[in-house]
Coordinates of C-alpha atoms in Angstrom, one line a residue:
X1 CA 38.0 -49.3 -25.0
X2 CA 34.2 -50.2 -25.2
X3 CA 34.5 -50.4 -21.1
X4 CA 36.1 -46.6 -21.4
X5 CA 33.1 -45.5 -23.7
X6 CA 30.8 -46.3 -21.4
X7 CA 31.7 -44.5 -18.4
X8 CA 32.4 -41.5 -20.6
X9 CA 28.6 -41.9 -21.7
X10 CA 27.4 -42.1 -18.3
X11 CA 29.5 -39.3 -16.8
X12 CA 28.5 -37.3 -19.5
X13 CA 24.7 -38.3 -19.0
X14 CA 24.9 -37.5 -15.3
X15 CA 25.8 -33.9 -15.8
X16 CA 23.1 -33.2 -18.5
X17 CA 20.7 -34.9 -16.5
X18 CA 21.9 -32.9 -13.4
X19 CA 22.1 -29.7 -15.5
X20 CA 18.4 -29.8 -16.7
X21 CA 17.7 -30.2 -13.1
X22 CA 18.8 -26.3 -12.6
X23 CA 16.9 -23.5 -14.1
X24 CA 19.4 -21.1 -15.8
X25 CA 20.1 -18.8 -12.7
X26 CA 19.1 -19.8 -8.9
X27 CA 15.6 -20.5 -8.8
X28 CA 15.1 -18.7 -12.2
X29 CA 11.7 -17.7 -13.1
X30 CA 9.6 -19.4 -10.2
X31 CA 6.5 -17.8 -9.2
X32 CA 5.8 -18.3 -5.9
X33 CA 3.8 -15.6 -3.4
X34 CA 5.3 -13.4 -1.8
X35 CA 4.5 -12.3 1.6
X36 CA 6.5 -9.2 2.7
X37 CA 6.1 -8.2 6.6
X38 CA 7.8 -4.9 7.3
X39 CA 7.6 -3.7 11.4
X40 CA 7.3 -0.9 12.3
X41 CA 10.2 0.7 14.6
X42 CA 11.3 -2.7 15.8
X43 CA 14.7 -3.5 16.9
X44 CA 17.0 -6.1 16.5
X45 CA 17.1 -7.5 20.1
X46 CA 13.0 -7.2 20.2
X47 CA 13.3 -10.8 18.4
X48 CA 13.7 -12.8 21.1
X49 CA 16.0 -15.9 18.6
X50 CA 18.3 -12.8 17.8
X51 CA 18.9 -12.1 21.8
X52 CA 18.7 -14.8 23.7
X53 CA 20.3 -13.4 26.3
X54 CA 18.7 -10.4 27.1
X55 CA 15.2 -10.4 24.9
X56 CA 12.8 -10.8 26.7
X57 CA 9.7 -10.3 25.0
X58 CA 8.1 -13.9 23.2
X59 CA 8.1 -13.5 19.6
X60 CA 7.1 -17.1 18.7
X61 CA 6.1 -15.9 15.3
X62 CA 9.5 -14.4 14.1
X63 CA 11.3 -17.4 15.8
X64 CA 9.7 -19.9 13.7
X65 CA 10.4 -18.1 10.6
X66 CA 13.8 -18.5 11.8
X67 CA 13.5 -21.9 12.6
X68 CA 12.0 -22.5 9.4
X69 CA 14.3 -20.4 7.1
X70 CA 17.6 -18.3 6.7
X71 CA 17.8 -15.4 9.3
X72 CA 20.3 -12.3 7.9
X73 CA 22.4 -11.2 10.7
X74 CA 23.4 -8.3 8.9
X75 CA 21.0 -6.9 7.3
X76 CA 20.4 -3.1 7.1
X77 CA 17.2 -0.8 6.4
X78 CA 18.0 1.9 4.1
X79 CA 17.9 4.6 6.9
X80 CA 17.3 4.6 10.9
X81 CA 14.0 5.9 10.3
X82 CA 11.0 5.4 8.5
X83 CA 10.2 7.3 5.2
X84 CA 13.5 6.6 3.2
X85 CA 13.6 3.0 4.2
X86 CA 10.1 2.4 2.3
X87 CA 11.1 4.4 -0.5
X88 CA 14.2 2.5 -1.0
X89 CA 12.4 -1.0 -0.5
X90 CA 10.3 0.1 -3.3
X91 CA 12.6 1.7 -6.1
X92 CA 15.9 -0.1 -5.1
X93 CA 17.4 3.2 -4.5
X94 CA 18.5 5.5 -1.4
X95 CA 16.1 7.9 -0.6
X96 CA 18.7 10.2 0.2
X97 CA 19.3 10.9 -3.5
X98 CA 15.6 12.4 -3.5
X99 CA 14.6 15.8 -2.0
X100 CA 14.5 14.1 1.7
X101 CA 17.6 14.6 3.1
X102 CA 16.9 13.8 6.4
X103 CA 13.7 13.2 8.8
X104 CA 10.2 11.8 6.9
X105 CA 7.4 12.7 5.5
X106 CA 4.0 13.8 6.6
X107 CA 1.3 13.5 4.1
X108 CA -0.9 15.9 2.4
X109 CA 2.1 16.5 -0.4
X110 CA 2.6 15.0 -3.8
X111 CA 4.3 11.4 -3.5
X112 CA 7.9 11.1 -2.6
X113 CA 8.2 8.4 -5.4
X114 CA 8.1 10.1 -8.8
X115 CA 5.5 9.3 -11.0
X116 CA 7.8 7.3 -13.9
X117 CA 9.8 5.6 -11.8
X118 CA 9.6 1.5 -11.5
X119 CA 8.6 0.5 -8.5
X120 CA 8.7 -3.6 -7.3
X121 CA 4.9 -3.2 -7.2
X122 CA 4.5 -2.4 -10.8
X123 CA 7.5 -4.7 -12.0
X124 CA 5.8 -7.7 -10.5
X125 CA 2.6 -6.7 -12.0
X126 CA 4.3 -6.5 -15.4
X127 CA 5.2 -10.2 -14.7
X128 CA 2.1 -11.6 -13.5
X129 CA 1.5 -10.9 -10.1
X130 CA -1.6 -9.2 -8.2
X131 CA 0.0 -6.9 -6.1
X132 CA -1.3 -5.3 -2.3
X133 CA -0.4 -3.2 0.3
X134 CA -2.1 -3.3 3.7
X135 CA -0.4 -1.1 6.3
X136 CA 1.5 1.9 6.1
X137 CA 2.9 4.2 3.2
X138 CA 4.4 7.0 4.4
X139 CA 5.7 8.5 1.2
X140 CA 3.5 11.3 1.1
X141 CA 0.1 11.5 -1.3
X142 CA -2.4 14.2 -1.8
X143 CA -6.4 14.0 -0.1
X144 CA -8.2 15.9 -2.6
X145 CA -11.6 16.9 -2.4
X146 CA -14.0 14.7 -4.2
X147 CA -15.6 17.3 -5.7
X148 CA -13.1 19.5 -7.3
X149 CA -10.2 17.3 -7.1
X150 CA -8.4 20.3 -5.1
X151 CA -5.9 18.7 -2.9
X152 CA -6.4 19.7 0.8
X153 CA -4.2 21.1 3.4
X154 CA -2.8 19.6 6.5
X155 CA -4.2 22.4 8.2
X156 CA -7.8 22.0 7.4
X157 CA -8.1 18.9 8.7
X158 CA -7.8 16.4 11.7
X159 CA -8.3 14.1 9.6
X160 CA -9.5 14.2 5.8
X161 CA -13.2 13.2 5.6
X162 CA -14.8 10.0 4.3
X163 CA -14.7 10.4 0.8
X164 CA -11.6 11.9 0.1
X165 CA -9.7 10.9 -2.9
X166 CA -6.1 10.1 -3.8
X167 CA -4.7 10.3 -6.8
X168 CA -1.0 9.5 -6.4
X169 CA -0.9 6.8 -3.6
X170 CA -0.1 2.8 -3.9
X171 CA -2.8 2.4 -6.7
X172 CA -0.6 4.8 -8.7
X173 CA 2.8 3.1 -7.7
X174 CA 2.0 -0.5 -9.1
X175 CA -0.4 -1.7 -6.3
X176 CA -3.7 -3.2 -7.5
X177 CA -4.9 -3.2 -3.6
X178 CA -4.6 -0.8 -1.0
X179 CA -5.8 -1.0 2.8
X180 CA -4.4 1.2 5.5
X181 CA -2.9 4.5 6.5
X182 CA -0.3 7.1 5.7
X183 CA 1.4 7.8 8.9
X184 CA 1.3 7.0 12.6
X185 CA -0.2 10.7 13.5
X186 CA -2.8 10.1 10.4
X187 CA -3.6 6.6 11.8
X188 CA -7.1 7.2 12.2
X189 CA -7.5 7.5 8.4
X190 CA -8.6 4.7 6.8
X191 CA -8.1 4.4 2.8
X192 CA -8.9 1.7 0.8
X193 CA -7.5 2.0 -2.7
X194 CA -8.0 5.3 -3.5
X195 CA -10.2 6.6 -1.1
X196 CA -10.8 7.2 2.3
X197 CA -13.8 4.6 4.1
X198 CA -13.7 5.2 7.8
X199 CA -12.3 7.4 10.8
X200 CA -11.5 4.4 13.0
X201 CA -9.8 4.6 16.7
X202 CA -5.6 4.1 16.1
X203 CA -6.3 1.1 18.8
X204 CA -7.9 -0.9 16.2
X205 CA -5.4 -0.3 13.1
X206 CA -3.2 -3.4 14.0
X207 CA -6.0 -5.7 14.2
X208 CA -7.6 -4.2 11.5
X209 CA -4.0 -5.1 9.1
X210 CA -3.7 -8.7 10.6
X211 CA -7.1 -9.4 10.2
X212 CA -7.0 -8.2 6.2
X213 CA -3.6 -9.6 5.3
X214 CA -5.8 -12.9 6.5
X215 CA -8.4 -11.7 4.8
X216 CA -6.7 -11.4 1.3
X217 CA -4.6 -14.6 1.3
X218 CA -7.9 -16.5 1.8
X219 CA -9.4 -14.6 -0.8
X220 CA -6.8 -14.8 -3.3
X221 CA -5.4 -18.4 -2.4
X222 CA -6.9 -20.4 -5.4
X223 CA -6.2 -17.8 -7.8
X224 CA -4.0 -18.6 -11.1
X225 CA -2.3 -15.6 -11.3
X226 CA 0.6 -15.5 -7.6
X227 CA 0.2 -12.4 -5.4
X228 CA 2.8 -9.9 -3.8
X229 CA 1.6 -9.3 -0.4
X230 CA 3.7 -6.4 1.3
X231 CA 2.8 -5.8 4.9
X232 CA 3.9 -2.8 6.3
X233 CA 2.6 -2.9 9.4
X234 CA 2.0 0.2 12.0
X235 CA 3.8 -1.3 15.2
X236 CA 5.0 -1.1 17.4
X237 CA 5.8 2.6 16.4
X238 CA 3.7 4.7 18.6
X239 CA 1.0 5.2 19.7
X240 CA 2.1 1.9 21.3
X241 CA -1.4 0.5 22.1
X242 CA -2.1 -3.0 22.7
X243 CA -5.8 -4.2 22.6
X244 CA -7.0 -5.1 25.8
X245 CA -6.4 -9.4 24.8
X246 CA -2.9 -8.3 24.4
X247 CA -2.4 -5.8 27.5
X248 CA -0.3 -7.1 30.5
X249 CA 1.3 -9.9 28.4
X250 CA 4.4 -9.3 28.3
X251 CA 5.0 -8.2 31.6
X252 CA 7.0 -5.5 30.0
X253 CA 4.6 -2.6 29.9
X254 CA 2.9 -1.0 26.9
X255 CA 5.8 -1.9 24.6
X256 CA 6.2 -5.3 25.6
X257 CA 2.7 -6.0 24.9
X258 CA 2.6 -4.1 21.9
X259 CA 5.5 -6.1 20.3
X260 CA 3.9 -10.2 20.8
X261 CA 0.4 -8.1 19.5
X262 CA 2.8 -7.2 16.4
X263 CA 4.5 -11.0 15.9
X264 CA 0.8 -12.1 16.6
X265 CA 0.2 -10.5 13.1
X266 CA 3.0 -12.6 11.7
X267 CA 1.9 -16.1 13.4
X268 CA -2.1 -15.0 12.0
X269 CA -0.2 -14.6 8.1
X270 CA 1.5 -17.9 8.2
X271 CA -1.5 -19.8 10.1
X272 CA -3.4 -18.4 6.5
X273 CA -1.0 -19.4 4.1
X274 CA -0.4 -23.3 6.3
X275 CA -4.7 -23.2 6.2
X276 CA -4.9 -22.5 2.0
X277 CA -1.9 -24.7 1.2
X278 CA 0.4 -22.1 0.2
X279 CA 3.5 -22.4 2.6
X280 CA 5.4 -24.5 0.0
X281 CA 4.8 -22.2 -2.6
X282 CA 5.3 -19.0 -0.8
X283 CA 8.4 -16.5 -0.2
X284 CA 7.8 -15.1 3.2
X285 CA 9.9 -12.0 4.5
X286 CA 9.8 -10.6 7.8
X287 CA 11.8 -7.3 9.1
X288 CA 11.6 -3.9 10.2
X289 CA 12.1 -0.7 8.9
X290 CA 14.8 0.9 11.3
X291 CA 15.9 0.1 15.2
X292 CA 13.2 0.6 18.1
X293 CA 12.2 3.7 19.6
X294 CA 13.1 5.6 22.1
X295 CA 9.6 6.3 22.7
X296 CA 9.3 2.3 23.5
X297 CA 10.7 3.3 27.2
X298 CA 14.7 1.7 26.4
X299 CA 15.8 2.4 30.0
X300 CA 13.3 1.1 32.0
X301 CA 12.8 -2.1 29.3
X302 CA 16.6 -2.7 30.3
X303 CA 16.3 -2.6 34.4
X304 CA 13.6 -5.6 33.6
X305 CA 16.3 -7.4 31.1
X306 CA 15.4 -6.5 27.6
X307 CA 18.0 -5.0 25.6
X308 CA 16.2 -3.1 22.7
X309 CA 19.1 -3.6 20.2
X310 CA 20.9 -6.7 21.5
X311 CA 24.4 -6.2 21.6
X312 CA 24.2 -3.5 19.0
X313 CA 24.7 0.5 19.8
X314 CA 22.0 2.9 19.6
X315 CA 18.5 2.5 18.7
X316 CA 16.0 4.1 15.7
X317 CA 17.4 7.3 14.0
X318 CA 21.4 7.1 14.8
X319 CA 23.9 6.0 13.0
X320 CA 24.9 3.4 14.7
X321 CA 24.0 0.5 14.1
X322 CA 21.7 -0.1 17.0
X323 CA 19.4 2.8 14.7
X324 CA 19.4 0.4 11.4
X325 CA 20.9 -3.2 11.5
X326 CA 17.4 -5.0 11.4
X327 CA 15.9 -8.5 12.0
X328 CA 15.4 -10.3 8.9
X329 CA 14.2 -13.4 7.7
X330 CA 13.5 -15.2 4.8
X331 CA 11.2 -18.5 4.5
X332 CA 10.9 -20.5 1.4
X333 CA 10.2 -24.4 2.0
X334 CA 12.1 -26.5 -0.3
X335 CA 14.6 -23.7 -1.6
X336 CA 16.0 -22.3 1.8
X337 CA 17.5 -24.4 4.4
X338 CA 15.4 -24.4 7.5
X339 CA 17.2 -22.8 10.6
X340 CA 20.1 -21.4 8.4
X341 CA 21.9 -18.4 8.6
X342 CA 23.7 -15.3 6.5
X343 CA 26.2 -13.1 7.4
X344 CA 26.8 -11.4 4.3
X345 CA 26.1 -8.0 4.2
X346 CA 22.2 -6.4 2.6
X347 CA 20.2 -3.8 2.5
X348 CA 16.7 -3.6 2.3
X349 CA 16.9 -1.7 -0.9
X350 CA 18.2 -4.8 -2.5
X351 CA 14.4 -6.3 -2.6
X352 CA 14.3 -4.7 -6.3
X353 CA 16.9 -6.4 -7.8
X354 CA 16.3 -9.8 -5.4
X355 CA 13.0 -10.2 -6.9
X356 CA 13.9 -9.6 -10.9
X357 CA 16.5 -11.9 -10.1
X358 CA 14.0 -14.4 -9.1
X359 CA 12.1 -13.7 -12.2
X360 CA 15.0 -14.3 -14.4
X361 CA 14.6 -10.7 -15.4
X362 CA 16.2 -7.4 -15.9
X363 CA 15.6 -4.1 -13.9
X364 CA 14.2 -2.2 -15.6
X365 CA 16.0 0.9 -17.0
X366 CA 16.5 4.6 -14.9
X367 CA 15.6 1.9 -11.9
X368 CA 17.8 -0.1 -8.5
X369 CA 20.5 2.4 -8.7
X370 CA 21.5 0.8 -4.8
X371 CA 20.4 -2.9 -5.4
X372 CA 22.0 -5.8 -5.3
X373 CA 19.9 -9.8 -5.6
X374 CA 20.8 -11.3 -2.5
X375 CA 19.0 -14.5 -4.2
X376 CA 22.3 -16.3 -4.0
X377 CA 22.6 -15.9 -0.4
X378 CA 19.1 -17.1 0.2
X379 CA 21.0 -20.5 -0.9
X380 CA 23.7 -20.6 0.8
X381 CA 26.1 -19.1 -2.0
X382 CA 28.0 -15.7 -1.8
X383 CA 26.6 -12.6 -3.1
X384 CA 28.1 -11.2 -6.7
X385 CA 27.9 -7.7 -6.3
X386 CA 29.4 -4.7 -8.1
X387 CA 28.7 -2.3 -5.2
X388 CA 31.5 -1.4 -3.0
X389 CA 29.8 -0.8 -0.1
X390 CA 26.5 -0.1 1.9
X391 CA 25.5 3.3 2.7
X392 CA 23.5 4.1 6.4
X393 CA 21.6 7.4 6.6
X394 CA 20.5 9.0 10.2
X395 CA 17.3 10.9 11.1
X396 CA 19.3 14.5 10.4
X397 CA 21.4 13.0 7.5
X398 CA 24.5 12.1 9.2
X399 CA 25.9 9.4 6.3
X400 CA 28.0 6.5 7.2
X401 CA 29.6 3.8 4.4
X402 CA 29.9 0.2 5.7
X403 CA 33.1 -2.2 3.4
X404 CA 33.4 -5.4 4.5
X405 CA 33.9 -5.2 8.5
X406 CA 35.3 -1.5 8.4
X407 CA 32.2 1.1 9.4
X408 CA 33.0 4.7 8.5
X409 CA 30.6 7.2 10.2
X410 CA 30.4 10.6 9.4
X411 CA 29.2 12.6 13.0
X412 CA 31.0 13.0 16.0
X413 CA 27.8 11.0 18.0
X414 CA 24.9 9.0 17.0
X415 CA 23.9 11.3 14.6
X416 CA 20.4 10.6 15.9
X417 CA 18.3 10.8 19.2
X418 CA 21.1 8.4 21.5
X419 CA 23.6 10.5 23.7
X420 CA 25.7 11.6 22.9
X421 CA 24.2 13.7 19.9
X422 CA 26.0 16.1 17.8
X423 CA 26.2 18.5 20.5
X424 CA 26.5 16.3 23.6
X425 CA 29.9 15.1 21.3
X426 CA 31.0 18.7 21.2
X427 CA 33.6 20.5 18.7
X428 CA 36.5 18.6 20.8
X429 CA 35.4 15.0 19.4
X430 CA 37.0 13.7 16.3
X431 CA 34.9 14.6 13.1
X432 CA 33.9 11.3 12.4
X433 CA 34.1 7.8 13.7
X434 CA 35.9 4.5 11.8
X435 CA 34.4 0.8 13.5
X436 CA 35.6 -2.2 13.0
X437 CA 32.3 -4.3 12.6
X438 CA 34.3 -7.6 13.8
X439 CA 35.8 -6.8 15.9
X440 CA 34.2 -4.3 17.6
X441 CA 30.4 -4.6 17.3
X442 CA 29.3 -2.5 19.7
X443 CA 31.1 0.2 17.9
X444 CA 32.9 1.7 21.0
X445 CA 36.7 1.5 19.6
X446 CA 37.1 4.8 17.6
X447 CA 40.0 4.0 14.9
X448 CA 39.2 7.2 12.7
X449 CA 42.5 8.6 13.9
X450 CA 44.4 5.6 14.0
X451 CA 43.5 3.9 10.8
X452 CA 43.1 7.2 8.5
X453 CA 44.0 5.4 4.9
X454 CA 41.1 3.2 5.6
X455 CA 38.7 5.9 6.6
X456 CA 40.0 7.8 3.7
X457 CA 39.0 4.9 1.1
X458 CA 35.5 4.4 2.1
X459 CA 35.4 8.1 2.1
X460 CA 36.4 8.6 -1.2
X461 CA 34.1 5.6 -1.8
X462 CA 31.0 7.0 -0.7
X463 CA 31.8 10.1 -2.2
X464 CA 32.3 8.4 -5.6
X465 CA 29.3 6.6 -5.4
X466 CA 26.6 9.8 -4.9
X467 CA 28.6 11.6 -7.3
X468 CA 27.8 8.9 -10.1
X469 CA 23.9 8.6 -8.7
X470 CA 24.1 5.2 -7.9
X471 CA 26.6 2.6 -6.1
X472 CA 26.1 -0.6 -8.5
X473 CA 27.5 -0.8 -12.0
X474 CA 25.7 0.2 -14.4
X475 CA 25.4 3.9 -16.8
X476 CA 25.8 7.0 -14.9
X477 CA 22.6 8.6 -13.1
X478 CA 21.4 11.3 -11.2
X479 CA 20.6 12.3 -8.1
X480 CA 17.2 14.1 -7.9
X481 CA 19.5 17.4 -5.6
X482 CA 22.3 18.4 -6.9
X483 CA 24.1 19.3 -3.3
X484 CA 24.7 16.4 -1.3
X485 CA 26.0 17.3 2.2
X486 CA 28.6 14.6 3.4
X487 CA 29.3 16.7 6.7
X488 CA 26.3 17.8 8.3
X489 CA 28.2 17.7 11.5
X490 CA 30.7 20.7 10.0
X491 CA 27.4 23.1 9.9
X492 CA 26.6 22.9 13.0

């Protein structure tokens, strides 16, 4: 009896012991930094761990991330382009349910992200974090005169003049640091905080962001308080200009170059954070806001061997996935296995609610209508969501709703810049398209007429979820338009 006793003492000590081991939820309320990179325009196969076979361009910095952490294989940006995608990374909510139906923005206008609303920015400040942004916005603010505080228009200037003030960019969305630009034809702008310092040559932007992402983590590597370092860099959107060190590279071309210039960025971040002693303690992130280009030259990259978007259809703006299925990585020594993997399906406007569930928070109200923590997956566990499904948005609008390995697109063609287009497709094509992501990757099976209770779920789906202003659980919300076109394709 004694004998029995004891081993019910020492089971029972080995699970409280083993329990006090584990915070309350995974990881809950760690602190580490947290170094989000965010490329600019490139594609899934530009990472050369993610094509083996036909990527061709070295991206030694991206691999090791890789090699070092979890790599996503399904990860999506919130659109193929690049304005909603940033808007939904910040609020945790499709852009689409904003005024921007389709395309981006262009500057010179009030910001995109309304005034009130949480941003991941200003929720990590609330918890303790210095927050910073060096790169690109691109979700419109106003250059006002310094003067009068009159905002200027597009029209008067090339670009706004040193001086210039604005009153409702990252400093007013939550960021206590801002270095960088708006958009890639506004490159030559320089801001810092709320101001703008310099008319500087779009060559040198890139090294300019490398060198002050360096720059900050040195600064800021001793401090007590842990920083959010979002890194939104420029490239290799165009103008695709490599710096003369970087130029013939590749062997490639512009793009080729352009692209180990961009991962350069990446291997100069973690050679700061390895240099102050911060890798252990650090979350690093690495994607890219939408597929590449086709300004990036996709034909002629193929006849040399490099296949933009792997084995993936399409390329930045369509619908397919080619145009938003993005690299991602995730690197955090000690909590994710090195040189793991996740298929589970995310979105890029899950960051929101990832991060409050890594601070063992709550979102905060009216906030992350569209995001779900993939935390769990990040250790190897299966997601626990209440969202049905993941919405993809196209350059003209063109939705599609991805359930498990069934893709439902709403356009007749890419909906996007790949042919065929809208009206390459023609009247004669079926209204819409129904992929079966498994088994049929490369999306070229059409099953909308074949499998029509299927495409009629996630149809009724996707309708359910922007008519209740949100796809997650949680009060009903709405959505900043109150006419949301499902069928763009019909207008036409």
């Amino acid at each position: 009896m004694l004998r029995s006793t004891n081993k019910t003492y020492r089971v029972t000590w080995f699970w409280l012991a083993f329990a006090l081991l584990l915070p309350q939820g995974l990881w809950a309320g760690e602190k580490p930094n947290i170094v989000f990179i965010l490329c600019d325009d490139l594609g899934y196969g530009d990472v050369q761990c993610l094509n083996p076979q036909h990527g061709k361009i070295p991206t030694p910095g991206a691999d090791q991330l890789a090699k070092q952490g979890m790599t996503f294989t399904d990860a999506h940006s919130g659109s193929s382009v690049c304005t909603p995608t940033r808007y939904g990374l910040l609020t945790g909510r499709y852009s689409w349910r904003t005024k921007l139906q389709k395309g981006v923005v262009t500057g010179f206008a009030p910001c995109l992200i309304d005034e009130d609303r949480p941003t991941v920015a200003n929720f990590l400040k609330d918890h303790g974090y210095q927050t910073a942004i060096i790169g690109k916005w691109h979700l419109n603010f106003q250059y006002c005169d310094p003067q009068t505080g009159q905002p200027y228009l597009a029209k008067q200037f090339k670009s706004p003049p040193v001086g210039t003030k604005i009153p409702d960019g990252p400093q007013a969305r939550g960021f206590d640091y801002f270095h960088g630009f708006h958009h890639a034809r506004d490159m030559q702008t320089v801001i810092e905080n709320d101001t703008v310092i310099a008319h500087d040559p779009p060559i040198n932007m890139l090294p300019r962001l490398t060198r002050k992402s360096v720059e900050y983590i040195d600064q800021h590597a001793n401090d007590e308080k842990p920083f959010f370092l979002y890194i939104p860099l420029g490239s290799p959107h165009t103008p695709i200009l490599p710096t003369k060190a970087w130029q013939g590279r590749s062997g490639l071309g512009d793009y080729g170059d352009f692209v180990m210039e961009t991962d350069n960025a990446v291997v100069q971040v973690t050679q700061a954070l390895d240099r102050n002693g911060l890798t252990d303690n650090t979350l690093v992130v690495f994607t890219s806001d939408n597929g590449c280009s086709k300004a990036a030259g996709i034909p002629q990259l193929a006849k040399q061997g490099h296949i933009v978007s792997a084995h993936l259809r399409g390329s930045k703006a369509d619908i397919w996935d080619g145009g938003h299925r993005v690299p991602f990585m995730v690197r955090w020594p000690g909590k994710v296995e090195a040189g793991s993997s996740s298929d589970q399906l995310i979105c890029l406007t899950d960051w929101f609610a990832t991060v409050a569930d890594m601070m063992d928070a709550k979102v905060p109200p009216g906030t992350c209508e569209d995001s779900v923590s993939f935390l769990p997956a990040i250790a190897g566990k299966p997601i626990t969501s209440t969202r049905a499904g993941v919405v993809h948005h196209s350059v003209s609008g063109h939705f599609a709703y991805r359930q498990g390995p069934w893709k439902l697109a709403l356009a007749r063609g890419s909906g996007g810049w790949s042919s065929p287009n809208e009206k390459q497709a023609g009247k004669d094509a079926p209204k819409a398209q129904l992929y079966h992501m498994v088994e049929d990757i490369g999306e070229q099976q059409n099953r909308y007429l074949i499998e029509a209770s299927v495409a009629e779920r996630l149809l009724q789906q996707l309708q359910a979820d922007i008519d209740r202003g949100r796809s997650t659980d949680g009060p009903k919300s709405q959505n900043d338009v109150s006419n949301i076109d499902l069928w763009k394709s019909e207008k036409n």
